[in-house]
Short mmCIF file of C-alpha atoms in Angstrom, two decimals:
data_model
loop_
_atom_site.label_atom_id
_atom_site.label_comp_id
_atom_site.label_asym_id
_atom_site.label_seq_id
_atom_site.Cartn_x
_atom_site.Cartn_y
_atom_site.Cartn_z
CA MET A 1 0.00 0.00 0.00
CA PHE A 2 2.58 2.53 1.13
CA SER A 3 4.81 1.84 -1.86
CA ARG A 4 2.33 3.68 -4.05
CA ILE A 5 1.84 6.70 -1.82
CA ALA A 6 4.15 9.35 -3.24
CA ARG A 7 4.95 9.64 -6.92
CA SER A 8 8.54 10.28 -7.83
CA ALA A 9 9.72 13.83 -8.36
CA VAL A 10 10.26 12.96 -12.02
CA SER A 11 6.65 11.94 -12.55
CA ILE A 12 5.43 14.95 -10.56
CA ALA A 13 7.45 17.32 -12.72
CA ARG A 14 6.06 15.70 -15.84
CA SER A 15 2.52 16.09 -14.54
CA PHE A 16 3.00 19.88 -14.44
CA CYS A 17 3.53 19.87 -18.22
CA SER A 18 2.11 16.60 -19.54
CA SER A 19 0.08 16.33 -22.73
CA SER A 20 -3.23 15.39 -21.07
CA GLN A 21 -5.74 18.22 -20.74
CA SER A 22 -8.92 19.03 -18.88
CA ASN A 23 -11.21 22.01 -18.52
CA THR A 24 -10.94 22.87 -14.86
CA LYS A 25 -11.10 26.15 -13.01
CA VAL A 26 -8.66 26.33 -10.12
CA THR A 27 -8.69 29.24 -7.68
CA VAL A 28 -5.78 30.25 -5.46
CA LEU A 29 -6.80 32.31 -2.41
CA GLY A 30 -3.76 34.22 -1.21
CA ALA A 31 -2.15 34.28 -4.64
CA SER A 32 0.06 37.31 -4.05
CA GLY A 33 1.93 35.91 -1.06
CA GLY A 34 5.20 34.07 -0.65
CA ILE A 35 3.55 30.69 -1.23
CA GLY A 36 0.78 31.92 -3.51
CA GLN A 37 2.98 33.30 -6.29
CA PRO A 38 5.21 30.25 -6.92
CA LEU A 39 2.23 27.96 -6.36
CA SER A 40 0.27 29.85 -9.02
CA LEU A 41 3.26 29.61 -11.36
CA LEU A 42 3.38 25.83 -11.02
CA LEU A 43 -0.38 25.53 -11.54
CA LYS A 44 -0.12 27.76 -14.64
CA LYS A 45 2.23 25.14 -16.12
CA SER A 46 -0.26 22.30 -15.69
CA PRO A 47 -2.36 21.33 -18.74
CA LEU A 48 -4.97 20.10 -16.26
CA VAL A 49 -5.87 23.73 -15.49
CA SER A 50 -7.87 25.67 -18.09
CA GLN A 51 -8.77 28.65 -15.88
CA LEU A 52 -6.53 29.94 -13.11
CA SER A 53 -8.31 32.39 -10.83
CA LEU A 54 -6.07 34.37 -8.48
CA TYR A 55 -7.38 36.20 -5.43
CA ASP A 56 -5.74 38.29 -2.72
CA VAL A 57 -6.30 41.56 -0.92
CA VAL A 58 -3.40 43.30 -2.72
CA HIS A 59 -1.28 43.07 -5.89
CA THR A 60 -3.25 40.25 -7.55
CA LEU A 61 -3.75 42.05 -10.84
CA GLY A 62 0.00 42.37 -11.26
CA VAL A 63 0.61 38.73 -10.43
CA ALA A 64 -2.11 37.68 -12.87
CA ALA A 65 -0.73 39.91 -15.64
CA ASP A 66 2.75 38.49 -15.10
CA LEU A 67 1.60 34.86 -15.21
CA SER A 68 -0.70 35.47 -18.19
CA HIS A 69 2.36 35.99 -20.41
CA ILE A 70 3.47 32.38 -19.93
CA GLU A 71 2.87 30.19 -22.98
CA THR A 72 0.53 27.62 -21.45
CA ARG A 73 -3.19 27.12 -21.98
CA ALA A 74 -4.51 28.22 -18.59
CA GLN A 75 -6.29 31.57 -18.77
CA VAL A 76 -5.33 33.70 -15.78
CA THR A 77 -7.62 36.22 -14.09
CA GLY A 78 -6.84 38.33 -11.04
CA TYR A 79 -9.26 39.52 -8.36
CA VAL A 80 -8.59 41.98 -5.54
CA GLY A 81 -10.48 42.59 -2.30
CA PRO A 82 -13.55 41.10 -0.59
CA GLU A 83 -16.00 42.52 -3.13
CA GLN A 84 -14.37 40.49 -5.92
CA LEU A 85 -14.01 37.26 -3.94
CA PRO A 86 -17.37 35.77 -5.08
CA GLN A 87 -16.44 36.27 -8.73
CA ALA A 88 -13.04 34.67 -8.16
CA LEU A 89 -14.72 31.55 -6.77
CA LYS A 90 -17.72 31.15 -9.09
CA GLY A 91 -17.41 27.91 -11.05
CA SER A 92 -14.26 26.76 -9.27
CA GLU A 93 -13.73 23.01 -9.04
CA VAL A 94 -10.56 23.18 -6.94
CA VAL A 95 -9.70 25.91 -4.42
CA VAL A 96 -6.20 26.06 -2.96
CA ILE A 97 -5.79 28.27 0.12
CA PRO A 98 -2.31 29.47 1.14
CA ALA A 99 -3.68 32.78 2.51
CA GLY A 100 -2.50 33.90 5.93
CA VAL A 101 0.48 35.23 7.82
CA PRO A 102 3.76 33.26 7.89
CA ARG A 103 5.71 32.15 10.93
CA LYS A 104 8.56 34.20 12.33
CA PRO A 105 11.48 33.03 14.48
CA GLY A 106 10.28 31.80 17.86
CA MET A 107 6.72 31.20 16.67
CA THR A 108 4.95 27.86 16.46
CA ARG A 109 2.30 27.12 13.86
CA ASP A 110 -0.27 27.36 16.64
CA ASP A 111 0.81 30.95 17.33
CA LEU A 112 -0.73 31.85 13.96
CA PHE A 113 -4.19 30.74 15.06
CA GLY A 114 -5.61 34.12 16.06
CA THR A 115 -5.00 35.76 12.69
CA ASN A 116 -5.20 32.84 10.30
CA ALA A 117 -8.31 31.28 11.85
CA SER A 118 -10.43 34.30 10.93
CA ILE A 119 -8.94 34.41 7.42
CA VAL A 120 -9.77 30.75 6.82
CA ALA A 121 -13.27 31.16 8.27
CA THR A 122 -13.98 34.07 5.91
CA LEU A 123 -12.64 32.24 2.86
CA ALA A 124 -14.45 29.00 3.72
CA ASP A 125 -17.67 30.98 4.06
CA ALA A 126 -17.12 32.43 0.59
CA CYS A 127 -16.46 28.95 -0.82
CA ALA A 128 -19.66 27.64 0.75
CA ARG A 129 -21.65 30.43 -0.88
CA ASN A 130 -20.01 30.48 -4.31
CA CYS A 131 -18.53 27.04 -5.09
CA PRO A 132 -20.09 24.63 -2.58
CA GLU A 133 -18.99 21.48 -4.44
CA ALA A 134 -15.35 22.48 -4.95
CA MET A 135 -12.41 20.52 -3.62
CA ILE A 136 -10.79 22.66 -0.92
CA CYS A 137 -7.07 22.27 -0.28
CA LEU A 138 -5.93 24.09 2.87
CA ILE A 139 -2.32 25.14 3.27
CA THR A 140 -2.88 27.92 5.84
CA ASN A 141 -1.36 27.09 9.23
CA PRO A 142 -2.10 25.77 11.76
CA VAL A 143 -3.53 23.07 9.47
CA ASN A 144 -4.48 20.93 12.46
CA SER A 145 -6.98 23.67 13.37
CA THR A 146 -7.82 25.37 10.06
CA VAL A 147 -9.18 22.20 8.47
CA PRO A 148 -11.74 21.75 11.29
CA ILE A 149 -12.59 25.47 11.02
CA ALA A 150 -13.31 25.24 7.30
CA SER A 151 -15.27 22.04 7.81
CA GLU A 152 -17.49 23.61 10.47
CA ILE A 153 -18.17 26.65 8.29
CA LEU A 154 -19.17 24.42 5.37
CA ARG A 155 -21.31 22.30 7.69
CA LYS A 156 -23.22 25.36 8.91
CA HIS A 157 -24.05 26.14 5.30
CA GLY A 158 -25.23 22.56 4.75
CA VAL A 159 -22.64 21.89 2.03
CA TYR A 160 -19.92 20.00 3.93
CA ASN A 161 -18.55 16.94 2.17
CA PRO A 162 -15.62 15.40 4.11
CA LYS A 163 -14.35 13.77 0.94
CA ARG A 164 -13.64 17.21 -0.56
CA VAL A 165 -11.77 19.05 2.23
CA PHE A 166 -8.03 18.45 2.57
CA GLY A 167 -5.29 19.74 4.81
CA VAL A 168 -2.21 19.73 2.60
CA THR A 169 0.55 17.94 4.52
CA THR A 170 2.53 17.03 1.39
CA LEU A 171 5.51 19.14 2.42
CA ASP A 172 6.18 16.69 5.25
CA ILE A 173 6.40 13.85 2.71
CA VAL A 174 8.61 15.92 0.39
CA ARG A 175 10.98 16.72 3.26
CA ALA A 176 11.07 13.13 4.48
CA ASN A 177 11.93 11.89 0.99
CA THR A 178 14.70 14.46 0.67
CA PHE A 179 16.26 13.83 4.08
CA VAL A 180 16.24 10.04 3.63
CA ALA A 181 17.92 10.46 0.25
CA GLU A 182 20.59 12.68 1.80
CA LEU A 183 21.44 10.02 4.38
CA THR A 184 21.40 7.04 2.03
CA GLY A 185 22.70 8.44 -1.25
CA LEU A 186 19.51 7.39 -2.99
CA ASN A 187 17.93 9.47 -5.75
CA PRO A 188 15.27 11.55 -3.91
CA ALA A 189 13.00 11.18 -6.94
CA HIS A 190 12.74 7.47 -6.10
CA VAL A 191 12.21 7.71 -2.33
CA ASN A 192 8.70 7.48 -0.92
CA VAL A 193 8.04 8.04 2.80
CA PRO A 194 4.45 8.24 4.05
CA VAL A 195 3.87 10.77 6.83
CA VAL A 196 0.79 10.48 9.03
CA GLY A 197 -0.82 12.33 11.94
CA GLY A 198 -0.97 16.10 11.65
CA HIS A 199 1.10 19.02 10.41
CA ALA A 200 2.83 20.49 13.47
CA GLY A 201 5.75 19.36 15.58
CA LYS A 202 5.30 15.97 17.18
CA THR A 203 2.01 15.38 15.35
CA ILE A 204 4.11 14.90 12.18
CA ILE A 205 4.89 11.17 12.16
CA PRO A 206 7.09 9.84 9.34
CA VAL A 207 6.46 6.13 8.73
CA LEU A 208 10.08 5.34 7.93
CA SER A 209 9.47 1.62 8.38
CA ARG A 210 7.37 1.77 5.21
CA CYS A 211 9.82 3.81 3.14
CA THR A 212 10.36 2.59 -0.39
CA PRO A 213 12.94 1.52 -1.23
CA LYS A 214 13.41 -0.05 2.19
CA VAL A 215 16.02 1.69 4.33
CA GLU A 216 17.72 0.74 7.60
CA PHE A 217 18.94 3.20 10.22
CA SER A 218 20.41 2.91 13.69
CA VAL A 219 18.14 3.87 16.58
CA ASP A 220 19.98 7.17 17.05
CA THR A 221 19.84 8.04 13.35
CA LEU A 222 16.17 7.12 13.19
CA THR A 223 15.41 9.33 16.20
CA ASN A 224 17.35 12.28 14.81
CA LEU A 225 15.84 11.88 11.35
CA THR A 226 12.31 11.79 12.77
CA ARG A 227 13.02 14.91 14.82
CA ARG A 228 14.44 16.72 11.80
CA ILE A 229 11.36 15.95 9.71
CA GLN A 230 9.13 17.20 12.54
CA ASP A 231 11.15 20.40 13.01
CA ALA A 232 11.98 21.10 9.35
CA GLY A 233 9.67 24.09 9.14
CA THR A 234 11.43 25.74 12.06
CA GLU A 235 14.74 25.01 10.34
CA VAL A 236 13.63 27.18 7.42
CA VAL A 237 12.14 29.92 9.61
CA LYS A 238 15.45 30.22 11.49
CA ALA A 239 17.49 30.21 8.29
CA LYS A 240 15.38 33.03 6.83
CA ALA A 241 15.95 35.03 10.03
CA GLY A 242 12.66 36.88 10.06
CA ALA A 243 12.22 37.07 6.29
CA GLY A 244 9.52 34.41 6.19
CA SER A 245 8.88 30.69 6.40
CA ALA A 246 8.91 27.80 3.93
CA THR A 247 7.41 29.31 0.79
CA LEU A 248 9.09 27.71 -2.23
CA SER A 249 9.07 24.15 -0.90
CA MET A 250 5.47 24.62 0.29
CA ALA A 251 4.46 25.93 -3.12
CA TYR A 252 6.00 22.86 -4.73
CA ALA A 253 4.26 20.54 -2.28
CA GLY A 254 0.91 22.34 -2.67
CA ALA A 255 1.14 22.12 -6.45
CA ARG A 256 2.07 18.45 -6.23
CA PHE A 257 -1.05 17.72 -4.17
CA ALA A 258 -3.31 19.85 -6.37
CA VAL A 259 -2.05 18.16 -9.55
CA SER A 260 -2.52 14.71 -8.00
CA LEU A 261 -6.09 15.68 -7.13
CA LEU A 262 -6.71 17.00 -10.65
CA ASP A 263 -5.30 13.78 -12.10
CA ALA A 264 -7.70 11.73 -10.00
CA MET A 265 -10.66 14.00 -10.84
CA ASN A 266 -9.90 13.41 -14.50
CA GLY A 267 -10.03 9.64 -14.17
CA LYS A 268 -6.44 8.64 -13.47
CA GLU A 269 -6.44 5.51 -11.32
CA GLY A 270 -4.24 4.66 -8.37
CA VAL A 271 -3.53 8.26 -7.26
CA ILE A 272 -2.50 8.18 -3.60
CA GLU A 273 -1.46 11.13 -1.42
CA CYS A 274 -1.41 11.72 2.32
CA ALA A 275 -3.61 14.55 3.60
CA PHE A 276 -5.21 15.75 6.84
CA VAL A 277 -8.92 14.90 6.54
CA ARG A 278 -12.01 13.98 8.51
CA SER A 279 -11.23 10.46 9.62
CA GLU A 280 -12.62 7.40 11.33
CA GLU A 281 -9.28 5.62 11.29
CA GLY A 282 -8.29 6.36 14.89
CA GLU A 283 -9.04 8.34 18.03
CA CYS A 284 -8.90 11.77 16.34
CA THR A 285 -11.74 13.12 14.24
CA TYR A 286 -9.15 14.46 11.77
CA PHE A 287 -5.96 12.65 10.87
CA SER A 288 -3.52 12.47 7.99
CA THR A 289 -3.20 9.06 6.33
CA PRO A 290 -2.68 7.82 2.78
CA LEU A 291 -5.78 8.46 0.67
CA LEU A 292 -6.83 6.94 -2.61
CA LEU A 293 -8.12 9.91 -4.61
CA GLY A 294 -10.86 9.73 -7.25
CA ARG A 295 -13.27 11.82 -9.30
CA HIS A 296 -15.16 12.96 -6.21
CA GLY A 297 -12.27 13.48 -3.81
CA VAL A 298 -11.39 10.83 -1.25
CA GLU A 299 -12.30 7.49 -2.78
CA ARG A 300 -10.89 5.45 0.09
CA ASN A 301 -8.97 6.17 3.28
CA LEU A 302 -6.15 3.61 3.36
CA GLY A 303 -5.57 4.06 7.08
CA LEU A 304 -2.40 3.71 9.09
CA GLY A 305 -1.45 0.18 8.17
CA LYS A 306 1.23 -1.61 10.14
CA LEU A 307 3.54 0.63 12.18
CA SER A 308 6.80 -0.05 13.95
CA ALA A 309 6.95 0.08 17.75
CA LEU A 310 8.54 3.55 17.57
CA GLU A 311 5.88 4.85 15.15
CA THR A 312 3.08 3.43 17.30
CA LYS A 313 4.59 5.27 20.27
CA LEU A 314 4.84 8.51 18.28
CA VAL A 315 1.17 8.27 17.28
CA ALA A 316 0.12 7.76 20.91
CA GLU A 317 2.22 10.72 22.05
CA ALA A 318 0.73 12.98 19.38
CA LEU A 319 -2.93 12.36 20.16
CA ASP A 320 -3.46 14.83 23.00
CA GLU A 321 -1.91 17.73 21.08
CA LEU A 322 -3.78 16.83 17.92
CA LYS A 323 -7.11 16.54 19.72
CA ALA A 324 -6.56 19.93 21.38
CA SER A 325 -5.80 21.60 18.03
CA ILE A 326 -8.87 20.06 16.42
CA LYS A 327 -11.07 21.14 19.33
CA LYS A 328 -9.66 24.66 19.08
CA GLY A 329 -10.65 24.84 15.43
CA GLU A 330 -14.09 23.34 15.95
CA GLY A 331 -14.66 25.68 18.88
CA LEU A 332 -14.53 28.79 16.72
CA CYS A 333 -18.32 28.85 16.89
CA GLU A 334 -18.78 32.55 17.51
CA CYS A 335 -16.90 33.44 14.33
CA ALA A 336 -18.76 30.76 12.41
CA ASN A 337 -22.14 31.91 13.66
CA THR A 338 -21.35 35.53 12.78
CA LEU A 339 -20.26 34.65 9.28
CA THR A 340 -23.25 32.48 8.50
CA LYS A 341 -26.01 34.78 9.78
#
């Protein structure tokens, strides 16, 4: 099962510019930001996108004009400000949301909750009103809380479909693949490591026992590698020294997930990605596991599968934090009630 989870970097790159085509409108909410611009660029390259709708509160027209000069089929349109948000979303089949403020040194993802929670609530409300059947791919941190927020907003509008709301955790898989390749000398394009749980600190659980090709590490190396994967976002935040967080790698990971989803929506079989979704696979109501994607979103949740003793321990240790983050998101009732009145 896990051997099919992550496509190689070579196949992912090809999918951005393959010959297959579809007529799909994709909207990026937060398109002018550090993640939004490179993410939009990668989506512009995909033949699976026929209309690329870009929305932000500033500078979107310039970003759209810039991207529109690229010689690919996607027609790019920019929208600025709340009054143009409905038009940006009308007819969208996939909505990717990187909107929000980035982390700074010393901040955790959870520190972003106050600002980013209200942003996600507002955007989810707009999606519910203007494209209620769209696939929604949430990048905005803290993902462990923003996915429950968006889900509750959609539920209050009566349009919630758990098979169509995804927390994009793909960057954790991308990092795990890269770090394993660095240690082993393998080609990172051929390394596949599933990552389960959530998308913050110890809730990020790399299933290194199911890496393909199979790898062996000492206990110390395995512990350090797991910790590095969990703390990789902080590694970037520190390296940028106040200039932002992981933008380019997140844009790549977000585009990878969106293209996988588009592939599946267009009938490609066997598309598997990990994502943070509504789940019945464990003690948490939301959990990231490998998902078989299809025309209507999640076709089948493939669950955790067999874990090593260390991985089982890591899952158990992550549950309290994950449950608290989910409850925090679901508890944003006052904001939800205000937005839906």
